[in-house]
Short mmCIF file of C-alpha atoms (C1' of nucleotides) in Angstrom, two decimals:
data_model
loop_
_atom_site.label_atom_id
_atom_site.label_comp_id
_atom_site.label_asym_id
_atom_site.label_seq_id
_atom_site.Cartn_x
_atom_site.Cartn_y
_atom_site.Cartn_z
CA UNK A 290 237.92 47.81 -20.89
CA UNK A 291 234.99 47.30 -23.37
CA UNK A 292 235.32 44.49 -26.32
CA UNK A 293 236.60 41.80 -24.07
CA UNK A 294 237.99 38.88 -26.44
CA UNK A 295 235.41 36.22 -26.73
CA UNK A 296 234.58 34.74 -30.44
CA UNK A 297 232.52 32.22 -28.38
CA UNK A 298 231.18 34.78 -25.66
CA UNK A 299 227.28 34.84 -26.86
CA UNK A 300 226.51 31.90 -25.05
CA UNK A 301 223.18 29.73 -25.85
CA UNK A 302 223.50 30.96 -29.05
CA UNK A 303 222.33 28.16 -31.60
CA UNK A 304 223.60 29.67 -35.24
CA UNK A 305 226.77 30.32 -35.59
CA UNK A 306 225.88 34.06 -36.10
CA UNK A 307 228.70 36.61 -37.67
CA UNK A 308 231.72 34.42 -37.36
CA UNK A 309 235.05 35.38 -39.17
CA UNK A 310 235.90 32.27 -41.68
CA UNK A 311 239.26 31.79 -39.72
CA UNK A 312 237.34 31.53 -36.73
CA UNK A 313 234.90 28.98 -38.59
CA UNK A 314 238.12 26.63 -39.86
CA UNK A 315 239.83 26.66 -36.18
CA UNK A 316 236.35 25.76 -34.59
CA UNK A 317 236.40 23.01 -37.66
CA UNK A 318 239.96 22.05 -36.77
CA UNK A 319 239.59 21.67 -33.06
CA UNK A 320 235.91 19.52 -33.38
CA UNK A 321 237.63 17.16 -36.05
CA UNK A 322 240.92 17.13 -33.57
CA UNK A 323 238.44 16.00 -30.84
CA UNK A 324 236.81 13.53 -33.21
CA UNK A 325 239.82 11.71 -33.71
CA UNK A 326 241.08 11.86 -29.78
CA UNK A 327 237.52 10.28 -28.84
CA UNK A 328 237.62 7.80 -31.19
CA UNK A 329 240.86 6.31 -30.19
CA UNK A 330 241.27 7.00 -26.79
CA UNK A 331 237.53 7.20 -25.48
CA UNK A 332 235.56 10.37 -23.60
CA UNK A 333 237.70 9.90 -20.17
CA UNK A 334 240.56 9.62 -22.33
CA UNK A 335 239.91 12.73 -24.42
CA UNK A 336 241.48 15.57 -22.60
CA UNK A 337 242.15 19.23 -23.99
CA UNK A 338 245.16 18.94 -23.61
CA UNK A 339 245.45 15.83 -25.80
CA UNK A 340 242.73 17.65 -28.46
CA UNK A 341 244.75 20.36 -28.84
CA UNK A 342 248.23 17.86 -29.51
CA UNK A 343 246.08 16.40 -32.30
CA UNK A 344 245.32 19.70 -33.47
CA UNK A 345 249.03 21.36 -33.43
CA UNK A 346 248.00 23.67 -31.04
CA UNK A 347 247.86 25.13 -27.79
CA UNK A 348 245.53 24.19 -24.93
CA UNK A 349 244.86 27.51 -24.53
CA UNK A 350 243.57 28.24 -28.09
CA UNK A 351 240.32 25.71 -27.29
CA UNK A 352 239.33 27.65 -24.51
CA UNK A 353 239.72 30.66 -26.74
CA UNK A 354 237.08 29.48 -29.50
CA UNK A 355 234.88 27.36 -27.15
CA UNK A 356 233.23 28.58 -23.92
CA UNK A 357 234.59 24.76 -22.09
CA UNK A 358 235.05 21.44 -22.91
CA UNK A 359 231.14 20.70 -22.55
CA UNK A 360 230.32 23.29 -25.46
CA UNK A 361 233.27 21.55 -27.46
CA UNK A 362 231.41 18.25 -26.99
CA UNK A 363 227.93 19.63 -27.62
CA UNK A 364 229.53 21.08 -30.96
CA UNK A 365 231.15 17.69 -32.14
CA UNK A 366 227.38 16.23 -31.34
CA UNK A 367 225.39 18.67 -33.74
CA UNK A 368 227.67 18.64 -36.45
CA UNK A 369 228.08 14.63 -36.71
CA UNK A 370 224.50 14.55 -36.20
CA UNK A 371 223.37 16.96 -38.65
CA UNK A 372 225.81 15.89 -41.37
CA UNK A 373 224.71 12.34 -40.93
CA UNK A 374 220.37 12.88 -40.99
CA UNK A 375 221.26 15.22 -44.36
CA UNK A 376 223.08 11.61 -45.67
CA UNK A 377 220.29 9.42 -44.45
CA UNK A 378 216.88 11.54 -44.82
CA UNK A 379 216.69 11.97 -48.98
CA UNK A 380 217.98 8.08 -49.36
CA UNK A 381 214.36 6.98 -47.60
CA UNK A 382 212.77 9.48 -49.28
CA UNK A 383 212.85 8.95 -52.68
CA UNK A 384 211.65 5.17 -52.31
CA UNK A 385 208.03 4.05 -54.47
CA UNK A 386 207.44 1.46 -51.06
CA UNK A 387 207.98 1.81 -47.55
CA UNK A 388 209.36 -1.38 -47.17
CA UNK A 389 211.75 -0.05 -49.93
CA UNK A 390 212.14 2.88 -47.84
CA UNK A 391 213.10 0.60 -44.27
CA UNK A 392 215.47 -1.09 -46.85
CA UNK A 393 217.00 2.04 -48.11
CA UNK A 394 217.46 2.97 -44.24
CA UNK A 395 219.04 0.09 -43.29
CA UNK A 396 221.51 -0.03 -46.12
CA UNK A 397 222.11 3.41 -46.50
CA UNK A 398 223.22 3.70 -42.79
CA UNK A 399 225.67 0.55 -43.13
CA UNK A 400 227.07 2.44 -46.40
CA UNK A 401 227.81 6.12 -44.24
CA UNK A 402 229.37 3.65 -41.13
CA UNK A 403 232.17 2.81 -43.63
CA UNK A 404 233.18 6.20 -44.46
CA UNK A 405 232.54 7.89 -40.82
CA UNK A 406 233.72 5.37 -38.37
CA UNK A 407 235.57 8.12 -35.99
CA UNK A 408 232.37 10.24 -35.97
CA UNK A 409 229.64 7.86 -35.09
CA UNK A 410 232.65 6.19 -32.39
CA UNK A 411 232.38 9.88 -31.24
CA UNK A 412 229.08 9.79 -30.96
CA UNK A 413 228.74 7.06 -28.91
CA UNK A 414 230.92 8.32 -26.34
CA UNK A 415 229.52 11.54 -26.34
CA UNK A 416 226.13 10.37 -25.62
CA UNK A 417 226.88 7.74 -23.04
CA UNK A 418 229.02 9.86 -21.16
CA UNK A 419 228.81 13.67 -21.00
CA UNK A 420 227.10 14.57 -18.39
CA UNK A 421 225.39 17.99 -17.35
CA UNK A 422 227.43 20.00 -13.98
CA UNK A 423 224.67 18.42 -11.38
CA UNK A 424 225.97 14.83 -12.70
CA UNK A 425 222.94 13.91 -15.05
CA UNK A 426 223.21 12.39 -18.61
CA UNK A 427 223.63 15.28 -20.75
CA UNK A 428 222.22 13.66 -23.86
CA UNK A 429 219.89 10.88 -22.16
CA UNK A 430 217.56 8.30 -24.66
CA UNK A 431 214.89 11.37 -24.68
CA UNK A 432 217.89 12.65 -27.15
CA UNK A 433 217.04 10.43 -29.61
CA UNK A 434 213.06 11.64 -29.81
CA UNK A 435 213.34 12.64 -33.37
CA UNK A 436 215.33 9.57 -34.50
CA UNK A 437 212.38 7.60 -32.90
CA UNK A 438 209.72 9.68 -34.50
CA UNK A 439 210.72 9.75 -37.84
CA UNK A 440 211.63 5.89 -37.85
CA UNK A 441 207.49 5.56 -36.39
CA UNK A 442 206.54 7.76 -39.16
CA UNK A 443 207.42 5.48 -41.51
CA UNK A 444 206.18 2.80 -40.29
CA UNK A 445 202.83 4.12 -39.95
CA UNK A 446 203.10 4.85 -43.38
CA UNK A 447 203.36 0.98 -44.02
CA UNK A 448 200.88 -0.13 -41.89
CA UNK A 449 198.26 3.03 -43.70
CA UNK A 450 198.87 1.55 -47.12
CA UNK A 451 198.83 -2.30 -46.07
CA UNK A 452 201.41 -3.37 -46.17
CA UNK A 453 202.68 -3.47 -43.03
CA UNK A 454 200.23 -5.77 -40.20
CA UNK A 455 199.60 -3.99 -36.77
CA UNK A 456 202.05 -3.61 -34.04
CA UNK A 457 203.33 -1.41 -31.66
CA UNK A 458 205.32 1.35 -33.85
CA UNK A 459 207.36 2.69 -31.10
CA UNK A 460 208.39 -0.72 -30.50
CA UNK A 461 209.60 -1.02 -33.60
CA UNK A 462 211.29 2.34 -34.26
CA UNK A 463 213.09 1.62 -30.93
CA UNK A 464 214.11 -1.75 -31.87
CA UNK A 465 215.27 -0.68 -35.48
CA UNK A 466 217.26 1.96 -34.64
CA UNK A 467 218.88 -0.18 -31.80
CA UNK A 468 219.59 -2.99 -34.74
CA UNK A 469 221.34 -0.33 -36.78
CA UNK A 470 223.43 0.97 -34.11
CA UNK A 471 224.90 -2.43 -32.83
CA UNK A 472 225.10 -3.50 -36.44
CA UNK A 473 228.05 -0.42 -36.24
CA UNK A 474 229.39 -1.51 -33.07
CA UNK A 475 229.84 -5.21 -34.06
CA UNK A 476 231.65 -4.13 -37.20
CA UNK A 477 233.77 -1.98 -35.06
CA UNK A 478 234.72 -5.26 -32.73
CA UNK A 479 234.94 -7.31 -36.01
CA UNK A 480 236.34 -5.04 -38.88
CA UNK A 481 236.62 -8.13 -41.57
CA UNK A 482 232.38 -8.10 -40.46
CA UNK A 483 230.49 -7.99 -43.83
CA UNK A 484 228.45 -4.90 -42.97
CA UNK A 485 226.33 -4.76 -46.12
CA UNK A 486 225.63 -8.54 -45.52
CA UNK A 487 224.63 -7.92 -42.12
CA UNK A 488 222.72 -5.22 -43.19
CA UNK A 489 220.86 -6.81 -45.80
CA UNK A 490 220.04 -9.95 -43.00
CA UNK A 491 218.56 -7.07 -40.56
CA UNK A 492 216.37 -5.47 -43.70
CA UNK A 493 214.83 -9.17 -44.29
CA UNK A 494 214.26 -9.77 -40.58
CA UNK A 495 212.55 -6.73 -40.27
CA UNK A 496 210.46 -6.68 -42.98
CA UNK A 497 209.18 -10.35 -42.56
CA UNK A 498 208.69 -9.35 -38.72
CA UNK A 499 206.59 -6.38 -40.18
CA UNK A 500 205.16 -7.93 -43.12
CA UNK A 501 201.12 -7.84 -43.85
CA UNK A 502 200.02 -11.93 -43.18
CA UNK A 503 198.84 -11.73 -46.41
CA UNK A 504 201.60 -10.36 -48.74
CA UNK A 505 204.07 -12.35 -50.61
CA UNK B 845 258.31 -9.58 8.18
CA UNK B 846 256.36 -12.12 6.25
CA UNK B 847 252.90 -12.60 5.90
CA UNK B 848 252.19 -8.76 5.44
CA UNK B 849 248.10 -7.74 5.22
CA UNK B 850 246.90 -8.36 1.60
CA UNK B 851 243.73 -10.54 1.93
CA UNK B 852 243.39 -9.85 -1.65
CA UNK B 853 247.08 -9.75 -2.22
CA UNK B 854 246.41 -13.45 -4.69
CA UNK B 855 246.10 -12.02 -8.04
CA UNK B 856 244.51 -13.23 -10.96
CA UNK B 857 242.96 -15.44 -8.71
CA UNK B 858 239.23 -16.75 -10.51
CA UNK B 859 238.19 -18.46 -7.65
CA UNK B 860 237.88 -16.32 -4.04
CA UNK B 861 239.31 -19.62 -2.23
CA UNK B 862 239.68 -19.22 1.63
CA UNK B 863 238.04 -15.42 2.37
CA UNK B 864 236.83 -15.04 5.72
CA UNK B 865 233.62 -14.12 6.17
CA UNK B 866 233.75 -10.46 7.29
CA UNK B 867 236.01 -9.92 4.49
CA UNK B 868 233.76 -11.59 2.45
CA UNK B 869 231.07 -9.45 3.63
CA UNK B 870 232.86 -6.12 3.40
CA UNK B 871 233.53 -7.28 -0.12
CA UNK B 872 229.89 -7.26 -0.84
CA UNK B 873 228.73 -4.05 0.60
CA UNK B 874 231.90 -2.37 -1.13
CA UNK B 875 230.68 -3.87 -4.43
CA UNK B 876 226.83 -2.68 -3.57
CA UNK B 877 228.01 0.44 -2.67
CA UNK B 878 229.83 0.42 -6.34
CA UNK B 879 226.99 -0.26 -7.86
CA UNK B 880 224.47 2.48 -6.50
CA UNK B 881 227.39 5.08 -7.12
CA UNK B 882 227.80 3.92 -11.21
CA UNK B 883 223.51 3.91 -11.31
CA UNK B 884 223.58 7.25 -10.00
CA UNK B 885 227.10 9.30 -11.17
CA UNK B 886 228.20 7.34 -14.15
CA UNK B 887 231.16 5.85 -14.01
CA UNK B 888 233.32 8.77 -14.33
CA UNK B 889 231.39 10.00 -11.57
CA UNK B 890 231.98 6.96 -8.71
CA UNK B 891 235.15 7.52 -7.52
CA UNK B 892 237.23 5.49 -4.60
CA UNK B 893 236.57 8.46 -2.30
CA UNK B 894 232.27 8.36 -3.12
CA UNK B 895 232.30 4.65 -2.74
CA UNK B 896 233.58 4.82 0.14
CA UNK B 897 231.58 7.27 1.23
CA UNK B 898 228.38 5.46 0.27
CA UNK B 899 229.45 2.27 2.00
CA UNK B 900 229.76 4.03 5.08
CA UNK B 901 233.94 3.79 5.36
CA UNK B 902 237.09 5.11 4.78
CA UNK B 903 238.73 5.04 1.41
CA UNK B 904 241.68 3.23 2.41
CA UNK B 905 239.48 0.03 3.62
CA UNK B 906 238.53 -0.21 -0.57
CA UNK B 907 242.49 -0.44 -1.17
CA UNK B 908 242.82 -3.26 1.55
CA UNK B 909 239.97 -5.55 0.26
CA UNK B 910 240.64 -4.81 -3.32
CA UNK B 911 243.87 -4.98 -5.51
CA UNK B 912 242.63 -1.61 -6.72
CA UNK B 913 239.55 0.74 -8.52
CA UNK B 914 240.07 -1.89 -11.63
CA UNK B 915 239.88 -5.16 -9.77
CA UNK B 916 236.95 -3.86 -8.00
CA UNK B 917 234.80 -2.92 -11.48
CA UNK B 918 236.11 -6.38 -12.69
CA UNK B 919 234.46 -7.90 -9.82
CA UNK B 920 231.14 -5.91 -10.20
CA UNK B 921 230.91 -7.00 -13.41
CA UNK B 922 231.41 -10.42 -12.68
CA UNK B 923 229.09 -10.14 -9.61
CA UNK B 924 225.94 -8.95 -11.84
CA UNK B 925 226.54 -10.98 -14.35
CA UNK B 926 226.81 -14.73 -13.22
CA UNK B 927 223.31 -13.23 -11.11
CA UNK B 928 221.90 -12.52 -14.12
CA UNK B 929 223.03 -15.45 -16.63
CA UNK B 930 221.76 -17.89 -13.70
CA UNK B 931 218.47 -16.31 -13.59
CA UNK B 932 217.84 -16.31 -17.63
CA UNK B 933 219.17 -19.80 -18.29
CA UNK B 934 216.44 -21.84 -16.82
CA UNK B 935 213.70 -19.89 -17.74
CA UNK B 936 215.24 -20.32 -21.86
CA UNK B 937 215.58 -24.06 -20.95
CA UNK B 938 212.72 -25.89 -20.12
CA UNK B 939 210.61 -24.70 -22.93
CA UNK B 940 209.12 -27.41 -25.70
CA UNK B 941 209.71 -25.46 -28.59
CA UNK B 942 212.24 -22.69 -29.61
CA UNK B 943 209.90 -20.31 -30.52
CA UNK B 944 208.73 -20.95 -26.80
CA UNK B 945 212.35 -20.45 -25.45
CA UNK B 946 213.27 -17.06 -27.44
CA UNK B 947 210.47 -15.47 -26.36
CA UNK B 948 210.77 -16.87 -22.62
CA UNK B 949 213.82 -15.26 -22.86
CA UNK B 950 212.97 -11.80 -23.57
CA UNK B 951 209.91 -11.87 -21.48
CA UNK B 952 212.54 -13.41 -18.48
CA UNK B 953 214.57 -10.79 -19.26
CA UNK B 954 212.27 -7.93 -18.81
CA UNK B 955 211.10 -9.23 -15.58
CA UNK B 956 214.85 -9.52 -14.44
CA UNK B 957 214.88 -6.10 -15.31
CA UNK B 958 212.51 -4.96 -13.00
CA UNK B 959 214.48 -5.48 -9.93
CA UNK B 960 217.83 -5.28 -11.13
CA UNK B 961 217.58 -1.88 -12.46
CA UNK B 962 221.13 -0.38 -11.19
CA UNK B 963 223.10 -3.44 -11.51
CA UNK B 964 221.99 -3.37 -15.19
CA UNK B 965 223.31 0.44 -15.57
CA UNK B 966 226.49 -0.38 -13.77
CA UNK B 967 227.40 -2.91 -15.74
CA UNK B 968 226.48 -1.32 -19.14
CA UNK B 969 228.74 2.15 -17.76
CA UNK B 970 231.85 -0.68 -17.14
CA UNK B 971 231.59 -2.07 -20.33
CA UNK B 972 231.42 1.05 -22.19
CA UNK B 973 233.91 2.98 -20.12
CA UNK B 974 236.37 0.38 -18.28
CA UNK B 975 239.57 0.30 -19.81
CA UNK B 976 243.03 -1.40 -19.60
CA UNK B 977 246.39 0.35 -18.99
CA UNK B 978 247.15 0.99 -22.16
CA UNK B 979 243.69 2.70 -23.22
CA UNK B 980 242.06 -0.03 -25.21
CA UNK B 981 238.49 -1.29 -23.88
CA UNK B 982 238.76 -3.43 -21.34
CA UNK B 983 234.92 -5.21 -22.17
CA UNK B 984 235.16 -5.13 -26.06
CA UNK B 985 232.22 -6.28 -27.78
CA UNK B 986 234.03 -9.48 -27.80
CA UNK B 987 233.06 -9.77 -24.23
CA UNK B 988 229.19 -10.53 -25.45
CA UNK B 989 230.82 -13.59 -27.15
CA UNK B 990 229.18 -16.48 -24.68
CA UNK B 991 225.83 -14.80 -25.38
CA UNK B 992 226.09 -14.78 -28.67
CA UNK B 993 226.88 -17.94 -29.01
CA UNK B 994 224.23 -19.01 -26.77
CA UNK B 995 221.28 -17.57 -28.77
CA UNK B 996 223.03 -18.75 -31.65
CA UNK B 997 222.97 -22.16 -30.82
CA UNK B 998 218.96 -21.23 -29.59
CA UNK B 999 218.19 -19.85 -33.35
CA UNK B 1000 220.08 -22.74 -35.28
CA UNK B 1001 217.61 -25.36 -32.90
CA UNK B 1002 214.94 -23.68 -34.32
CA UNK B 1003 216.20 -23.89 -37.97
CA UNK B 1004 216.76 -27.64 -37.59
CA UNK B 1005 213.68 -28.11 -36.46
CA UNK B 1006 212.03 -26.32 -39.05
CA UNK B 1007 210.76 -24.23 -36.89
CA UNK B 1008 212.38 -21.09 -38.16
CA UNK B 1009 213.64 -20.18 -42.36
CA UNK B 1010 217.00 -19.66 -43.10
CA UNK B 1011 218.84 -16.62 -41.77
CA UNK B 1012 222.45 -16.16 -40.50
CA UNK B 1013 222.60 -16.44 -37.25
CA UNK B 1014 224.78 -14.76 -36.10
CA UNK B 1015 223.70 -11.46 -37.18
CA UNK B 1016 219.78 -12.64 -35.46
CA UNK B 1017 221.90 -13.09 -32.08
CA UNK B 1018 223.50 -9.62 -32.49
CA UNK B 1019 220.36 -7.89 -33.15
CA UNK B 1020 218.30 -10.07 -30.60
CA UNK B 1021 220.47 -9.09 -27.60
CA UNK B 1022 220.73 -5.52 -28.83
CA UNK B 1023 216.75 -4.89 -28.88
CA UNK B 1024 216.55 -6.60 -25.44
CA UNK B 1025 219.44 -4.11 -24.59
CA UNK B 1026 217.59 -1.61 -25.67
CA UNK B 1027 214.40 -2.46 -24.33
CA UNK B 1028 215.94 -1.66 -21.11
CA UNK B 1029 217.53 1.02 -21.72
CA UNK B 1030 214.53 2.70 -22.85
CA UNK B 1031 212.52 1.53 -20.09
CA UNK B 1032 215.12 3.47 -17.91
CA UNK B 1033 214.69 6.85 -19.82
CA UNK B 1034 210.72 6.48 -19.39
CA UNK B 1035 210.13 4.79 -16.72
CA UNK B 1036 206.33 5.25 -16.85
CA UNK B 1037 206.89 2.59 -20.39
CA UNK B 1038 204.67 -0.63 -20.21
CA UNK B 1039 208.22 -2.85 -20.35
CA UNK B 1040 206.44 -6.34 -20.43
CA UNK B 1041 204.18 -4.97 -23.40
CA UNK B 1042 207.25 -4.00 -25.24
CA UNK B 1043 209.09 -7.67 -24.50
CA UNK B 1044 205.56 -8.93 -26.05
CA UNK B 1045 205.61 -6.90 -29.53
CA UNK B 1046 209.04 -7.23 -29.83
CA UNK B 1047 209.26 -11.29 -29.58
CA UNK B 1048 206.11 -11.27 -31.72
CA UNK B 1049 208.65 -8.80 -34.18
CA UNK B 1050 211.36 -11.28 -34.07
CA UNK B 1051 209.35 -14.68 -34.24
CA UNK B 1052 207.84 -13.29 -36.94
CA UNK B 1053 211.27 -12.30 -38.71
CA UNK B 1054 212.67 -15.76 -38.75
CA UNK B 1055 209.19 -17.64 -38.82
CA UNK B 1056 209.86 -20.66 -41.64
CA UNK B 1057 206.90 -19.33 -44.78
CA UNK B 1058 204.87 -22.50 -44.17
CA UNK B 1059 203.88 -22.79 -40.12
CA UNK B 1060 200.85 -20.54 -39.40
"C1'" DC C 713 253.48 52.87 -41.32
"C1'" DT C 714 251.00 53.01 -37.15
"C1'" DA C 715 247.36 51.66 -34.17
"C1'" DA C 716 243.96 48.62 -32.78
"C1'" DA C 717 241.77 44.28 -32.62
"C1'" DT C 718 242.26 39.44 -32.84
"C1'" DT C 719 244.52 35.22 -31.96
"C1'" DC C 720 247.97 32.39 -29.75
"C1'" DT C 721 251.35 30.87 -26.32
"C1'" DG C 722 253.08 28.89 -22.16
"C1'" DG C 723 252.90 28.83 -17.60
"C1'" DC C 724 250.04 28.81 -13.53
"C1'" DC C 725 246.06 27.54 -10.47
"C1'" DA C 726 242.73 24.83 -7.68
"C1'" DT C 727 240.54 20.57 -7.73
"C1'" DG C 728 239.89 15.76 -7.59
"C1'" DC C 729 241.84 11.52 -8.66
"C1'" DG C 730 243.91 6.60 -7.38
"C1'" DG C 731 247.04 4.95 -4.40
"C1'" DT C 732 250.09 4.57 -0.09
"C1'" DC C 733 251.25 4.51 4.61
"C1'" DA C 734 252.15 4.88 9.76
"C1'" DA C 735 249.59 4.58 13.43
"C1'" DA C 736 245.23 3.66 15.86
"C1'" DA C 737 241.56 0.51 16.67
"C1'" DA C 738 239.36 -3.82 16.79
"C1'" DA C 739 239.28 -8.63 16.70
"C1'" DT C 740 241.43 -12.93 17.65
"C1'" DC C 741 244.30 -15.91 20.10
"C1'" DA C 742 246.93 -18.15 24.00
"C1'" DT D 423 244.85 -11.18 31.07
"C1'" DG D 424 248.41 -9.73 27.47
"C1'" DA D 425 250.26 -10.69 22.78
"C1'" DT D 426 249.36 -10.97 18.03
"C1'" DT D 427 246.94 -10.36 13.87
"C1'" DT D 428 243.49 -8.16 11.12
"C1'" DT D 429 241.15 -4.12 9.90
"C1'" DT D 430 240.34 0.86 9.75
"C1'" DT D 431 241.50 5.56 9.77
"C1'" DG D 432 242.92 10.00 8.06
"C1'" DA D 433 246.56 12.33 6.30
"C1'" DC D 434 249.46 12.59 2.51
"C1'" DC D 435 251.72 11.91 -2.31
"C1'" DG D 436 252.23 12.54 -7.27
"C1'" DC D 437 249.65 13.33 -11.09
"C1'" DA D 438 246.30 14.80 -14.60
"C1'" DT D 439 242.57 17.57 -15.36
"C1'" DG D 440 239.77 21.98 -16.97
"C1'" DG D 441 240.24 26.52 -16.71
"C1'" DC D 442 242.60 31.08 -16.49
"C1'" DC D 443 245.45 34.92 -17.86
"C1'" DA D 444 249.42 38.28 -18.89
"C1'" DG D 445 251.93 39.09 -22.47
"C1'" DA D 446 253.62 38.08 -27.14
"C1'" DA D 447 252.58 37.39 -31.95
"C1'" DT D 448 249.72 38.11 -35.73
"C1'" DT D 449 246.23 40.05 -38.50
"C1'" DT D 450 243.33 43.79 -39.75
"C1'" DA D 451 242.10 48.71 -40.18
"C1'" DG D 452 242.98 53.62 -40.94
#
DNA sequence: CTAAATTCTGGCCATGCGGTCAAAAAATCA
DNA sequence: TGATTTTTTGACCGCATGGCCAGAATTTAG
């Protein structure tokens, strides 16, 4: 009776720990399966049994490799997430200002929207609607802590070396990141949108809203 | 058998032409009780049955008053919204210069948000979740047309004036109503935020993104 | 090749959903 | 008052959902 079957039974576990490659590429399969069913039909609309259509598979199979539909969901959340910070993080990095750097943000986040609609559609829906058993928002604003952080960071950084003036960094990491992430959503309403246009407009409103009084 | 019981039996109907008053009234507290169960469970979450069981009645009484869960959401959003747009309007209005009227609106808007705290969450769940029969979004983006255009018109008046430089437009409205968006949003994650401080840095942000070189 | 472990299938379950309805209750009318 | 209309109730329907599981198929190990 020992050895139950359950690839997915060590619950709570964040790495992915000893897992058989074949396990690895159905997890893969089912996530990107579910990417594509949010996307087009929405959270609500999403079901495992639909998932598992897209996938060419059996409903059963998801609840084979995945503890439930919320660990499915909490899965398609890291790995968007993580696969889009390792796109964004180096392209601020490597910039001589931070304006540059804001710039570089901006832009290079228009530039991954383009190739990862589906995924950051996902996103969305994951965030605004999965919600923990007792009914609250399982991934609430507090979820987006580091985004805000990293975004203040920076402009600290501008406002240490001058060339930013003084104001109210949270503010502006807030509003920034909110910029950037309707900036997707309008394309998505408008797909003939020119995104880098757009996204070159946002760069120069920020930075003039930002800009030292004396700098030009 | 004529005239069988559907007080709300006159579809697409805009107007609500000759409603009694009680059914008037049981209209409202239906739609209230809407709203607190959205704020509270999410859209997903408010079904007919916990409506109903908010507003004190049986389920069946929200089929009688209202063509059905859909008409019902439509009519929340409708009721929170023409509230809100009549509240901003005059405030933006009767400002002498545009500078004066964008950031009347954002400050009016904070203050709106104050007291309006689960109307605002309802209708942001409907517009993110409500959909038509055949899956697609029932509130696309497209639905923030007449604001768009609004602020729009706001940020050209300021151009012609020379208040403000050159920008597009367009993508200044989008990101304007986004970070007000936003701004509430994060207000509702920490509650303990100073939300008219943040209305002040962030029309001080935007003023001074679209502020023409010259006027200091 | 055989045995054991892993993976998959397809049907089943309880639950909650939106919606419907006959009948009861309440309000209105004559 | 009694007759008629409006409103409410509570039970019920069909359906889709997430989850479960016995057994079959497949892969891996000895």
């Amino acid at each position: 009776m020992r050895s139950k079957n359950q690839p997915s039974g060590r619950k709570s576990d964040g790495g992915q720990g000893d897992r058989s490659f074949i396990e690895q590429a159905r997890r893969a399969q089912i996530i990107a399966a579910a990417i594509g069913a949010i996307a087009e039909l929405g959270f609500a609309g999403a079901s495992l049994a639909r998932i598992a259509e897209r996938a060419g598979i059996s409903k059963g199979v998801i609840s084979y490799h995945f503890a439930g539909k919320d660990e499915l969901m909490e899965q398609v959340v890291e790995r968007i997430y993580t696969d889009a910070a390792e796109h964004t993080a180096p392209l601020v990095a490597e910039q001589a200002t931070v304006a540059a750097s804001v710039r570089a943000h901006i832009l290079g986040a228009a530039e991954y929207m383009r190739g990862h609609r589906d995924q950051l559609i996902a996103l969305g829906e994951i965030f605004n609607n999965l919600r923990t058993p007792d009914g609250k928002p399982r991934f609430g604003a507090h979820s987006s802590e580091p985004l805000y952080q990293a975004l203040e960071a920076l402009y600290r950084a501008g406002q240490a070396s001058g060339e930013f003036r003084a104001f109210d960094t949270r503010v502006m990491a807030v509003t920034h990141q909110a910029a950037v992430d309707t900036m997707f959503g309008y394309w998505t309403a408008y797909p003939e949108h020119d995104l880098e246009a757009h996204a070159r407009q946002l760069a120069d409103l920020l930075l003039n809203g930002v800009r030292a009084p004396g700098a030009d």
